[in-house]
């Protein structure tokens, strides 16, 4: 079965104090605020590679190839952002695909919390990779007079999306390795001392 783990970077922001919205409320919130799509990263199990996307349309085309989508909060954020910025039936087809959403599965826990609980060594390794990538971007594209040079914001967002997709993939594989049943849910939901 071909799965694709993905994450988008956008201008999306919603204060956590607002609580969690239903799908309809979230769709309305995103449509009202017209959040822009910045970039995305996807890991495709068929190629075993990470792919970067500058446009939402190219990401949708890649995601349509999947038998299963894997994300963290993709159902309540990423797919709704894509729905807002893309025209056509492609996004509607994505909404009908089998989709493992780690936010939903993990009882609304953050990706960082899930990764720390299930894949702590992978999380540490990905954090180091992300920090090194950001440091390299900052060296190559230093700010001048308080302004970011062209492309720096995009490069930093792409690095963040790559980190998040690696963690999403790791948590998904850890969950799948347990058979995805009650044992995995207990592990995900246990309290860390």
Short mmCIF file of N, CA and C in Angstrom, two decimals:
data_model
loop_
_atom_site.label_atom_id
_atom_site.label_comp_id
_atom_site.label_asym_id
_atom_site.label_seq_id
_atom_site.Cartn_x
_atom_site.Cartn_y
_atom_site.Cartn_z
N UNK A 1 0.84 -1.18 0.00
CA UNK A 1 0.00 0.00 0.00
C UNK A 1 0.89 1.25 0.00
N UNK A 2 0.64 2.12 -0.93
CA UNK A 2 1.42 3.35 -1.05
C UNK A 2 0.85 4.42 -0.12
N UNK A 3 1.69 4.89 0.80
CA UNK A 3 1.26 5.97 1.68
C UNK A 3 2.13 7.20 1.43
N UNK A 4 1.53 8.35 1.65
CA UNK A 4 2.27 9.61 1.52
C UNK A 4 2.03 10.42 2.78
N UNK A 5 3.13 10.72 3.48
CA UNK A 5 3.10 11.61 4.64
C UNK A 5 3.33 13.03 4.11
N UNK A 6 2.56 13.99 4.62
CA UNK A 6 2.71 15.35 4.09
C UNK A 6 2.47 16.40 5.16
N UNK A 7 3.00 17.57 4.88
CA UNK A 7 2.77 18.74 5.73
C UNK A 7 2.85 19.97 4.85
N UNK A 8 1.94 20.90 5.08
CA UNK A 8 1.99 22.18 4.38
C UNK A 8 2.46 23.26 5.34
N UNK A 9 3.05 24.27 4.78
CA UNK A 9 3.37 25.49 5.53
C UNK A 9 2.53 26.58 4.89
N UNK A 10 1.90 27.36 5.73
CA UNK A 10 0.99 28.39 5.25
C UNK A 10 0.96 29.52 6.26
N UNK A 11 0.09 30.47 6.01
CA UNK A 11 -0.09 31.58 6.95
C UNK A 11 -1.11 31.23 8.03
N UNK A 12 -1.55 29.98 8.07
CA UNK A 12 -2.58 29.55 9.03
C UNK A 12 -2.15 29.82 10.47
N UNK A 13 -3.08 30.39 11.23
CA UNK A 13 -2.89 30.55 12.67
C UNK A 13 -4.26 30.57 13.32
N UNK A 14 -4.38 29.83 14.39
CA UNK A 14 -5.59 29.86 15.21
C UNK A 14 -5.14 29.71 16.65
N UNK A 15 -5.57 30.63 17.48
CA UNK A 15 -5.19 30.62 18.89
C UNK A 15 -5.71 29.34 19.54
N UNK A 16 -4.84 28.63 20.25
CA UNK A 16 -5.22 27.37 20.89
C UNK A 16 -6.29 27.59 21.95
N UNK A 17 -6.39 28.81 22.46
CA UNK A 17 -7.42 29.09 23.47
C UNK A 17 -8.82 29.07 22.88
N UNK A 18 -8.91 29.11 21.54
CA UNK A 18 -10.22 29.03 20.88
C UNK A 18 -10.82 27.63 21.01
N UNK A 19 -10.00 26.66 21.40
CA UNK A 19 -10.47 25.28 21.45
C UNK A 19 -10.40 24.66 20.06
N UNK A 20 -10.83 23.43 19.95
CA UNK A 20 -10.78 22.73 18.68
C UNK A 20 -12.12 22.84 17.99
N UNK A 21 -12.07 23.17 16.73
CA UNK A 21 -13.28 23.40 15.95
C UNK A 21 -13.74 22.12 15.28
N UNK A 22 -15.00 22.10 14.94
CA UNK A 22 -15.50 21.01 14.10
C UNK A 22 -14.98 21.24 12.69
N UNK A 23 -15.12 20.25 11.84
CA UNK A 23 -14.67 20.38 10.46
C UNK A 23 -15.38 21.54 9.77
N UNK A 24 -16.67 21.68 9.96
CA UNK A 24 -17.43 22.77 9.32
C UNK A 24 -16.97 24.13 9.84
N UNK A 25 -16.76 24.25 11.15
CA UNK A 25 -16.29 25.52 11.71
C UNK A 25 -14.89 25.86 11.21
N UNK A 26 -14.06 24.85 11.13
CA UNK A 26 -12.69 25.07 10.65
C UNK A 26 -12.68 25.48 9.18
N UNK A 27 -13.49 24.83 8.38
CA UNK A 27 -13.59 25.18 6.96
C UNK A 27 -14.03 26.65 6.81
N UNK A 28 -15.01 27.05 7.59
CA UNK A 28 -15.50 28.44 7.55
C UNK A 28 -14.41 29.41 8.00
N UNK A 29 -13.68 29.07 9.07
CA UNK A 29 -12.61 29.91 9.59
C UNK A 29 -11.51 30.11 8.54
N UNK A 30 -11.12 29.02 7.89
CA UNK A 30 -10.06 29.10 6.88
C UNK A 30 -10.54 29.89 5.66
N UNK A 31 -11.75 29.66 5.23
CA UNK A 31 -12.29 30.40 4.08
C UNK A 31 -12.40 31.89 4.38
N UNK A 32 -12.82 32.22 5.58
CA UNK A 32 -12.97 33.63 5.98
C UNK A 32 -11.63 34.35 6.01
N UNK A 33 -10.59 33.66 6.49
CA UNK A 33 -9.27 34.29 6.65
C UNK A 33 -8.39 34.19 5.41
N UNK A 34 -8.77 33.37 4.44
CA UNK A 34 -8.05 33.25 3.17
C UNK A 34 -6.53 33.10 3.38
N UNK A 35 -6.16 32.09 4.16
CA UNK A 35 -4.75 31.83 4.43
C UNK A 35 -4.03 31.43 3.15
N UNK A 36 -2.82 31.94 2.98
CA UNK A 36 -2.05 31.60 1.79
C UNK A 36 -1.30 30.28 2.03
N UNK A 37 -1.04 29.57 0.95
CA UNK A 37 -0.21 28.37 0.94
C UNK A 37 1.21 28.83 0.64
N UNK A 38 2.18 28.40 1.44
CA UNK A 38 3.57 28.79 1.20
C UNK A 38 4.37 27.69 0.51
N UNK A 39 4.32 26.48 1.05
CA UNK A 39 5.08 25.37 0.49
C UNK A 39 4.65 24.10 1.20
N UNK A 40 5.20 22.98 0.76
CA UNK A 40 4.88 21.70 1.39
C UNK A 40 5.99 20.71 1.14
N UNK A 41 5.98 19.66 1.96
CA UNK A 41 6.89 18.53 1.79
C UNK A 41 6.05 17.27 1.93
N UNK A 42 6.38 16.25 1.14
CA UNK A 42 5.71 14.96 1.23
C UNK A 42 6.75 13.85 1.15
N UNK A 43 6.54 12.82 1.94
CA UNK A 43 7.34 11.60 1.84
C UNK A 43 6.48 10.57 1.15
N UNK A 44 6.96 10.04 0.03
CA UNK A 44 6.22 9.06 -0.75
C UNK A 44 6.84 7.70 -0.55
N UNK A 45 6.07 6.77 0.00
CA UNK A 45 6.61 5.43 0.28
C UNK A 45 6.99 4.69 -1.00
N UNK A 46 6.40 5.05 -2.13
CA UNK A 46 6.73 4.38 -3.39
C UNK A 46 8.15 4.70 -3.85
N UNK A 47 8.57 5.95 -3.66
CA UNK A 47 9.91 6.35 -4.08
C UNK A 47 10.91 6.28 -2.92
N UNK A 48 10.38 6.30 -1.68
CA UNK A 48 11.26 6.34 -0.51
C UNK A 48 11.97 7.67 -0.37
N UNK A 49 11.40 8.71 -0.97
CA UNK A 49 12.04 10.03 -0.97
C UNK A 49 11.09 11.12 -0.47
N UNK A 50 11.72 12.21 -0.03
CA UNK A 50 11.00 13.42 0.33
C UNK A 50 10.92 14.31 -0.91
N UNK A 51 9.79 14.93 -1.11
CA UNK A 51 9.59 15.82 -2.25
C UNK A 51 9.11 17.18 -1.74
N UNK A 52 9.63 18.24 -2.32
CA UNK A 52 9.25 19.61 -1.94
C UNK A 52 8.32 20.19 -2.98
N UNK A 53 7.41 21.05 -2.52
CA UNK A 53 6.41 21.64 -3.42
C UNK A 53 6.29 23.13 -3.18
N UNK A 54 6.41 23.89 -4.26
CA UNK A 54 6.19 25.34 -4.21
C UNK A 54 4.74 25.68 -4.46
N UNK A 55 4.03 24.80 -5.15
CA UNK A 55 2.63 25.08 -5.48
C UNK A 55 1.71 24.02 -4.89
N UNK A 56 0.54 24.46 -4.50
CA UNK A 56 -0.46 23.56 -3.93
C UNK A 56 -0.93 22.55 -4.96
N UNK A 57 -1.05 22.95 -6.18
CA UNK A 57 -1.54 22.07 -7.24
C UNK A 57 -0.62 20.86 -7.43
N UNK A 58 0.68 21.10 -7.42
CA UNK A 58 1.64 19.99 -7.58
C UNK A 58 1.57 19.04 -6.39
N UNK A 59 1.38 19.59 -5.19
CA UNK A 59 1.21 18.74 -4.02
C UNK A 59 -0.04 17.88 -4.15
N UNK A 60 -1.15 18.49 -4.55
CA UNK A 60 -2.40 17.73 -4.73
C UNK A 60 -2.19 16.59 -5.72
N UNK A 61 -1.52 16.88 -6.82
CA UNK A 61 -1.27 15.83 -7.83
C UNK A 61 -0.47 14.67 -7.25
N UNK A 62 0.50 14.96 -6.40
CA UNK A 62 1.29 13.89 -5.76
C UNK A 62 0.41 13.12 -4.78
N UNK A 63 -0.36 13.84 -3.96
CA UNK A 63 -1.19 13.17 -2.95
C UNK A 63 -2.25 12.27 -3.57
N UNK A 64 -2.70 12.62 -4.76
CA UNK A 64 -3.71 11.79 -5.43
C UNK A 64 -3.18 10.40 -5.77
N UNK A 65 -1.86 10.24 -5.81
CA UNK A 65 -1.24 8.95 -6.12
C UNK A 65 -1.28 7.99 -4.93
N UNK A 66 -1.56 8.49 -3.75
CA UNK A 66 -1.50 7.68 -2.53
C UNK A 66 -2.73 6.80 -2.35
N UNK A 67 -2.49 5.64 -1.76
CA UNK A 67 -3.60 4.81 -1.29
C UNK A 67 -4.04 5.31 0.08
N UNK A 68 -3.08 5.87 0.83
CA UNK A 68 -3.35 6.36 2.17
C UNK A 68 -2.55 7.64 2.41
N UNK A 69 -3.21 8.64 2.97
CA UNK A 69 -2.56 9.88 3.38
C UNK A 69 -2.23 9.78 4.86
N UNK A 70 -1.11 10.39 5.24
CA UNK A 70 -0.70 10.42 6.63
C UNK A 70 -0.28 11.85 6.96
N UNK A 71 -0.84 12.39 8.04
CA UNK A 71 -0.51 13.76 8.42
C UNK A 71 -0.69 13.95 9.91
N UNK A 72 -0.32 15.11 10.37
CA UNK A 72 -0.68 15.57 11.72
C UNK A 72 -1.51 16.82 11.52
N UNK A 73 -2.76 16.75 11.82
CA UNK A 73 -3.77 17.81 11.67
C UNK A 73 -4.09 18.12 10.21
N UNK A 74 -3.83 17.18 9.33
CA UNK A 74 -4.12 17.38 7.92
C UNK A 74 -5.60 17.52 7.62
N UNK A 75 -6.43 16.80 8.37
CA UNK A 75 -7.87 16.87 8.11
C UNK A 75 -8.46 18.22 8.49
N UNK A 76 -7.93 18.84 9.55
CA UNK A 76 -8.48 20.11 10.03
C UNK A 76 -7.71 21.34 9.55
N UNK A 77 -6.55 21.14 8.93
CA UNK A 77 -5.80 22.31 8.47
C UNK A 77 -5.32 22.13 7.03
N UNK A 78 -4.39 21.22 6.82
CA UNK A 78 -3.71 21.13 5.52
C UNK A 78 -4.66 20.93 4.34
N UNK A 79 -5.55 19.95 4.45
CA UNK A 79 -6.46 19.71 3.33
C UNK A 79 -7.44 20.86 3.13
N UNK A 80 -7.80 21.54 4.21
CA UNK A 80 -8.72 22.67 4.09
C UNK A 80 -8.03 23.88 3.46
N UNK A 81 -6.73 24.04 3.75
CA UNK A 81 -5.95 25.09 3.07
C UNK A 81 -5.89 24.77 1.58
N UNK A 82 -5.60 23.51 1.25
CA UNK A 82 -5.55 23.11 -0.17
C UNK A 82 -6.91 23.31 -0.83
N UNK A 83 -7.97 23.00 -0.12
CA UNK A 83 -9.32 23.19 -0.65
C UNK A 83 -9.58 24.66 -0.99
N UNK A 84 -9.06 25.54 -0.16
CA UNK A 84 -9.26 26.98 -0.36
C UNK A 84 -8.46 27.51 -1.54
N UNK A 85 -7.21 27.04 -1.71
CA UNK A 85 -6.34 27.63 -2.72
C UNK A 85 -6.38 26.92 -4.07
N UNK A 86 -6.91 25.71 -4.13
CA UNK A 86 -6.96 24.95 -5.38
C UNK A 86 -8.39 24.83 -5.87
N UNK A 87 -8.54 24.93 -7.16
CA UNK A 87 -9.84 24.67 -7.76
C UNK A 87 -9.84 23.24 -8.27
N UNK A 88 -11.01 22.69 -8.46
CA UNK A 88 -11.09 21.38 -9.10
C UNK A 88 -11.44 20.25 -8.15
N UNK A 89 -11.62 19.11 -8.74
CA UNK A 89 -12.07 17.93 -8.00
C UNK A 89 -10.94 17.23 -7.27
N UNK A 90 -9.70 17.59 -7.55
CA UNK A 90 -8.57 16.91 -6.93
C UNK A 90 -8.62 16.92 -5.42
N UNK A 91 -8.87 18.08 -4.83
CA UNK A 91 -8.91 18.18 -3.37
C UNK A 91 -10.12 17.41 -2.83
N UNK A 92 -11.22 17.45 -3.54
CA UNK A 92 -12.40 16.68 -3.09
C UNK A 92 -12.08 15.19 -3.08
N UNK A 93 -11.31 14.73 -4.04
CA UNK A 93 -10.90 13.32 -4.06
C UNK A 93 -9.98 13.01 -2.88
N UNK A 94 -9.12 13.96 -2.51
CA UNK A 94 -8.25 13.76 -1.35
C UNK A 94 -9.05 13.63 -0.07
N UNK A 95 -10.13 14.40 0.04
CA UNK A 95 -10.96 14.35 1.24
C UNK A 95 -11.63 12.99 1.41
N UNK A 96 -11.71 12.22 0.33
CA UNK A 96 -12.35 10.90 0.37
C UNK A 96 -11.34 9.77 0.58
N UNK A 97 -10.05 10.07 0.51
CA UNK A 97 -9.02 9.02 0.65
C UNK A 97 -8.89 8.55 2.09
N UNK A 98 -8.39 7.34 2.23
CA UNK A 98 -8.04 6.84 3.56
C UNK A 98 -6.97 7.78 4.12
N UNK A 99 -7.15 8.21 5.37
CA UNK A 99 -6.27 9.24 5.93
C UNK A 99 -6.04 8.96 7.41
N UNK A 100 -4.79 8.72 7.76
CA UNK A 100 -4.41 8.59 9.16
C UNK A 100 -3.94 9.96 9.61
N UNK A 101 -4.71 10.57 10.50
CA UNK A 101 -4.37 11.90 11.03
C UNK A 101 -3.90 11.71 12.46
N UNK A 102 -2.63 11.94 12.71
CA UNK A 102 -2.03 11.70 14.02
C UNK A 102 -2.59 12.63 15.10
N UNK A 103 -3.04 13.80 14.72
CA UNK A 103 -3.67 14.72 15.68
C UNK A 103 -4.93 14.08 16.24
N UNK A 104 -5.72 13.53 15.36
CA UNK A 104 -6.96 12.85 15.73
C UNK A 104 -6.64 11.56 16.51
N UNK A 105 -5.73 10.78 15.99
CA UNK A 105 -5.36 9.51 16.59
C UNK A 105 -4.76 9.70 17.99
N UNK A 106 -3.97 10.73 18.15
CA UNK A 106 -3.28 10.98 19.42
C UNK A 106 -4.05 11.83 20.39
N UNK A 107 -5.35 11.97 20.21
CA UNK A 107 -6.14 12.74 21.16
C UNK A 107 -5.77 14.20 21.23
N UNK A 108 -5.50 14.81 20.08
CA UNK A 108 -5.19 16.24 19.95
C UNK A 108 -3.83 16.63 20.52
N UNK A 109 -2.93 15.67 20.66
CA UNK A 109 -1.58 15.99 21.13
C UNK A 109 -0.75 16.54 19.98
N UNK A 110 0.21 17.36 20.33
CA UNK A 110 1.09 17.94 19.31
C UNK A 110 1.98 16.86 18.69
N UNK A 111 2.49 17.16 17.52
CA UNK A 111 3.41 16.24 16.85
C UNK A 111 4.66 16.04 17.69
N UNK A 112 5.17 17.11 18.30
CA UNK A 112 6.36 17.00 19.13
C UNK A 112 6.13 16.05 20.31
N UNK A 113 4.97 16.15 20.95
CA UNK A 113 4.66 15.27 22.08
C UNK A 113 4.58 13.82 21.63
N UNK A 114 3.89 13.56 20.53
CA UNK A 114 3.78 12.20 20.01
C UNK A 114 5.16 11.64 19.65
N UNK A 115 5.98 12.46 18.99
CA UNK A 115 7.32 12.01 18.59
C UNK A 115 8.18 11.73 19.81
N UNK A 116 8.09 12.57 20.82
CA UNK A 116 8.88 12.35 22.04
C UNK A 116 8.49 11.05 22.72
N UNK A 117 7.22 10.71 22.68
CA UNK A 117 6.74 9.49 23.33
C UNK A 117 7.06 8.23 22.53
N UNK A 118 6.94 8.30 21.21
CA UNK A 118 7.05 7.10 20.38
C UNK A 118 8.40 6.91 19.70
N UNK A 119 9.05 8.01 19.34
CA UNK A 119 10.31 7.91 18.58
C UNK A 119 11.33 8.94 19.09
N UNK A 120 11.67 8.89 20.37
CA UNK A 120 12.54 9.94 20.93
C UNK A 120 13.89 10.07 20.23
N UNK A 121 14.52 8.96 19.83
CA UNK A 121 15.82 9.09 19.18
C UNK A 121 15.68 9.70 17.78
N UNK A 122 14.63 9.32 17.06
CA UNK A 122 14.37 9.93 15.75
C UNK A 122 14.08 11.41 15.92
N UNK A 123 13.32 11.76 16.94
CA UNK A 123 13.01 13.18 17.19
C UNK A 123 14.29 13.98 17.43
N UNK A 124 15.18 13.44 18.26
CA UNK A 124 16.45 14.14 18.53
C UNK A 124 17.26 14.31 17.26
N UNK A 125 17.35 13.25 16.46
CA UNK A 125 18.11 13.30 15.22
C UNK A 125 17.51 14.32 14.24
N UNK A 126 16.18 14.34 14.12
CA UNK A 126 15.53 15.29 13.21
C UNK A 126 15.66 16.72 13.70
N UNK A 127 15.65 16.92 15.01
CA UNK A 127 15.85 18.27 15.56
C UNK A 127 17.24 18.79 15.20
N UNK A 128 18.24 17.92 15.33
CA UNK A 128 19.61 18.32 14.98
C UNK A 128 19.72 18.63 13.48
N UNK A 129 19.08 17.80 12.66
CA UNK A 129 19.10 18.02 11.21
C UNK A 129 18.43 19.36 10.88
N UNK A 130 17.29 19.62 11.51
CA UNK A 130 16.55 20.86 11.27
C UNK A 130 17.37 22.09 11.70
N UNK A 131 17.96 22.02 12.89
CA UNK A 131 18.78 23.14 13.37
C UNK A 131 19.97 23.40 12.46
N UNK A 132 20.62 22.34 11.98
CA UNK A 132 21.76 22.49 11.07
C UNK A 132 21.30 23.08 9.74
N UNK A 133 20.15 22.64 9.26
CA UNK A 133 19.61 23.16 8.00
C UNK A 133 19.30 24.65 8.14
N UNK A 134 18.66 25.04 9.25
CA UNK A 134 18.35 26.46 9.47
C UNK A 134 19.62 27.29 9.60
N UNK A 135 20.63 26.76 10.28
CA UNK A 135 21.90 27.49 10.42
C UNK A 135 22.55 27.69 9.05
N UNK A 136 22.49 26.68 8.20
CA UNK A 136 23.06 26.80 6.85
C UNK A 136 22.29 27.85 6.04
N UNK A 137 20.98 27.86 6.17
CA UNK A 137 20.17 28.87 5.46
C UNK A 137 20.53 30.26 5.96
N UNK A 138 20.69 30.42 7.26
CA UNK A 138 21.03 31.73 7.82
C UNK A 138 22.42 32.19 7.40
N UNK A 139 23.35 31.25 7.21
CA UNK A 139 24.68 31.62 6.72
C UNK A 139 24.64 32.03 5.25
N UNK A 140 23.87 31.26 4.45
CA UNK A 140 23.80 31.54 3.01
C UNK A 140 22.96 32.79 2.71
N UNK A 141 21.96 33.04 3.53
CA UNK A 141 21.04 34.16 3.29
C UNK A 141 20.91 35.02 4.54
N UNK A 142 21.99 35.71 4.93
CA UNK A 142 21.92 36.51 6.16
C UNK A 142 20.98 37.71 6.00
N UNK A 143 20.35 38.07 7.11
CA UNK A 143 19.50 39.26 7.09
C UNK A 143 20.38 40.49 6.87
N UNK A 144 19.80 41.48 6.20
CA UNK A 144 20.52 42.74 5.96
C UNK A 144 19.64 43.88 6.41
N UNK A 145 20.16 44.67 7.36
CA UNK A 145 19.42 45.80 7.90
C UNK A 145 18.05 45.40 8.42
N UNK A 146 17.99 44.21 9.05
CA UNK A 146 16.74 43.73 9.63
C UNK A 146 15.77 43.12 8.64
N UNK A 147 16.19 42.96 7.38
CA UNK A 147 15.31 42.41 6.35
C UNK A 147 15.82 41.05 5.90
N UNK A 148 14.89 40.12 5.71
CA UNK A 148 15.26 38.81 5.18
C UNK A 148 15.40 38.91 3.67
N UNK A 149 16.47 38.33 3.12
CA UNK A 149 16.61 38.32 1.66
C UNK A 149 15.55 37.42 1.02
N UNK A 150 15.31 37.66 -0.26
CA UNK A 150 14.35 36.85 -1.01
C UNK A 150 14.68 35.38 -0.86
N UNK A 151 13.68 34.58 -0.64
CA UNK A 151 13.85 33.15 -0.57
C UNK A 151 14.15 32.60 0.81
N UNK A 152 14.56 33.44 1.75
CA UNK A 152 14.92 32.93 3.07
C UNK A 152 13.70 32.40 3.82
N UNK A 153 12.62 33.13 3.83
CA UNK A 153 11.41 32.70 4.54
C UNK A 153 10.93 31.37 3.97
N UNK A 154 10.94 31.27 2.64
CA UNK A 154 10.53 30.03 1.98
C UNK A 154 11.44 28.87 2.37
N UNK A 155 12.75 29.09 2.36
CA UNK A 155 13.71 28.04 2.69
C UNK A 155 13.52 27.56 4.14
N UNK A 156 13.28 28.49 5.06
CA UNK A 156 13.07 28.12 6.46
C UNK A 156 11.76 27.35 6.64
N UNK A 157 10.73 27.76 5.92
CA UNK A 157 9.44 27.04 6.01
C UNK A 157 9.56 25.64 5.43
N UNK A 158 10.30 25.52 4.35
CA UNK A 158 10.51 24.21 3.73
C UNK A 158 11.28 23.28 4.69
N UNK A 159 12.27 23.83 5.39
CA UNK A 159 13.03 23.04 6.37
C UNK A 159 12.11 22.59 7.50
N UNK A 160 11.22 23.44 7.94
CA UNK A 160 10.27 23.08 9.00
C UNK A 160 9.32 21.99 8.53
N UNK A 161 8.82 22.11 7.32
CA UNK A 161 7.91 21.09 6.77
C UNK A 161 8.64 19.75 6.65
N UNK A 162 9.90 19.77 6.23
CA UNK A 162 10.68 18.53 6.09
C UNK A 162 10.83 17.85 7.44
N UNK A 163 11.12 18.64 8.47
CA UNK A 163 11.23 18.11 9.84
C UNK A 163 9.91 17.49 10.27
N UNK A 164 8.82 18.20 10.06
CA UNK A 164 7.51 17.71 10.49
C UNK A 164 7.09 16.45 9.76
N UNK A 165 7.41 16.35 8.48
CA UNK A 165 7.07 15.14 7.73
C UNK A 165 7.90 13.96 8.23
N UNK A 166 9.17 14.17 8.54
CA UNK A 166 10.01 13.09 9.07
C UNK A 166 9.44 12.59 10.40
N UNK A 167 9.00 13.51 11.26
CA UNK A 167 8.41 13.11 12.54
C UNK A 167 7.07 12.41 12.33
N UNK A 168 6.27 12.93 11.41
CA UNK A 168 4.98 12.31 11.11
C UNK A 168 5.18 10.89 10.63
N UNK A 169 6.12 10.70 9.73
CA UNK A 169 6.41 9.36 9.20
C UNK A 169 6.86 8.44 10.32
N UNK A 170 7.75 8.92 11.17
CA UNK A 170 8.26 8.10 12.28
C UNK A 170 7.16 7.68 13.25
N UNK A 171 6.30 8.62 13.62
CA UNK A 171 5.19 8.31 14.53
C UNK A 171 4.23 7.32 13.87
N UNK A 172 3.94 7.55 12.59
CA UNK A 172 3.05 6.65 11.86
C UNK A 172 3.62 5.23 11.83
N UNK A 173 4.89 5.09 11.52
CA UNK A 173 5.51 3.76 11.45
C UNK A 173 5.55 3.10 12.83
N UNK A 174 5.80 3.89 13.88
CA UNK A 174 5.79 3.34 15.24
C UNK A 174 4.40 2.85 15.60
N UNK A 175 3.40 3.62 15.24
CA UNK A 175 2.02 3.22 15.49
C UNK A 175 1.68 1.96 14.70
N UNK A 176 2.05 1.93 13.44
CA UNK A 176 1.75 0.78 12.59
C UNK A 176 2.46 -0.48 13.09
N UNK A 177 3.67 -0.33 13.64
CA UNK A 177 4.43 -1.48 14.14
C UNK A 177 3.73 -2.16 15.31
N UNK A 178 2.90 -1.44 16.04
CA UNK A 178 2.17 -2.02 17.16
C UNK A 178 0.86 -2.65 16.70
N UNK A 179 0.60 -2.59 15.42
CA UNK A 179 -0.66 -3.12 14.90
C UNK A 179 -1.78 -2.10 14.92
N UNK A 180 -1.48 -0.91 15.42
CA UNK A 180 -2.47 0.17 15.41
C UNK A 180 -3.63 -0.02 16.35
N UNK A 181 -3.51 -0.93 17.28
CA UNK A 181 -4.63 -1.20 18.18
C UNK A 181 -4.51 -0.48 19.50
N UNK A 182 -5.11 -1.09 20.51
CA UNK A 182 -5.17 -0.49 21.84
C UNK A 182 -3.82 -0.26 22.46
N UNK A 183 -2.85 -1.16 22.19
CA UNK A 183 -1.51 -0.98 22.75
C UNK A 183 -0.86 0.30 22.27
N UNK A 184 -1.04 0.63 20.99
CA UNK A 184 -0.48 1.86 20.45
C UNK A 184 -1.18 3.07 21.04
N UNK A 185 -2.50 2.98 21.15
CA UNK A 185 -3.23 4.12 21.74
C UNK A 185 -2.82 4.33 23.19
N UNK A 186 -2.61 3.25 23.94
CA UNK A 186 -2.16 3.37 25.32
C UNK A 186 -0.79 4.03 25.38
N UNK A 187 0.10 3.64 24.47
CA UNK A 187 1.45 4.22 24.43
C UNK A 187 1.38 5.70 24.08
N UNK A 188 0.56 6.04 23.09
CA UNK A 188 0.42 7.43 22.68
C UNK A 188 -0.17 8.28 23.80
N UNK A 189 -1.13 7.74 24.51
CA UNK A 189 -1.86 8.53 25.49
C UNK A 189 -1.32 8.44 26.91
N UNK A 190 -0.26 7.65 27.13
CA UNK A 190 0.26 7.53 28.48
C UNK A 190 0.87 8.86 28.93
N UNK A 191 0.89 9.05 30.21
CA UNK A 191 1.48 10.26 30.78
C UNK A 191 2.98 10.08 30.91
N UNK A 192 3.71 11.10 30.54
CA UNK A 192 5.17 11.05 30.68
C UNK A 192 5.52 11.71 32.00
N UNK A 193 6.29 11.00 32.83
CA UNK A 193 6.63 11.54 34.15
C UNK A 193 7.64 12.65 34.05
#
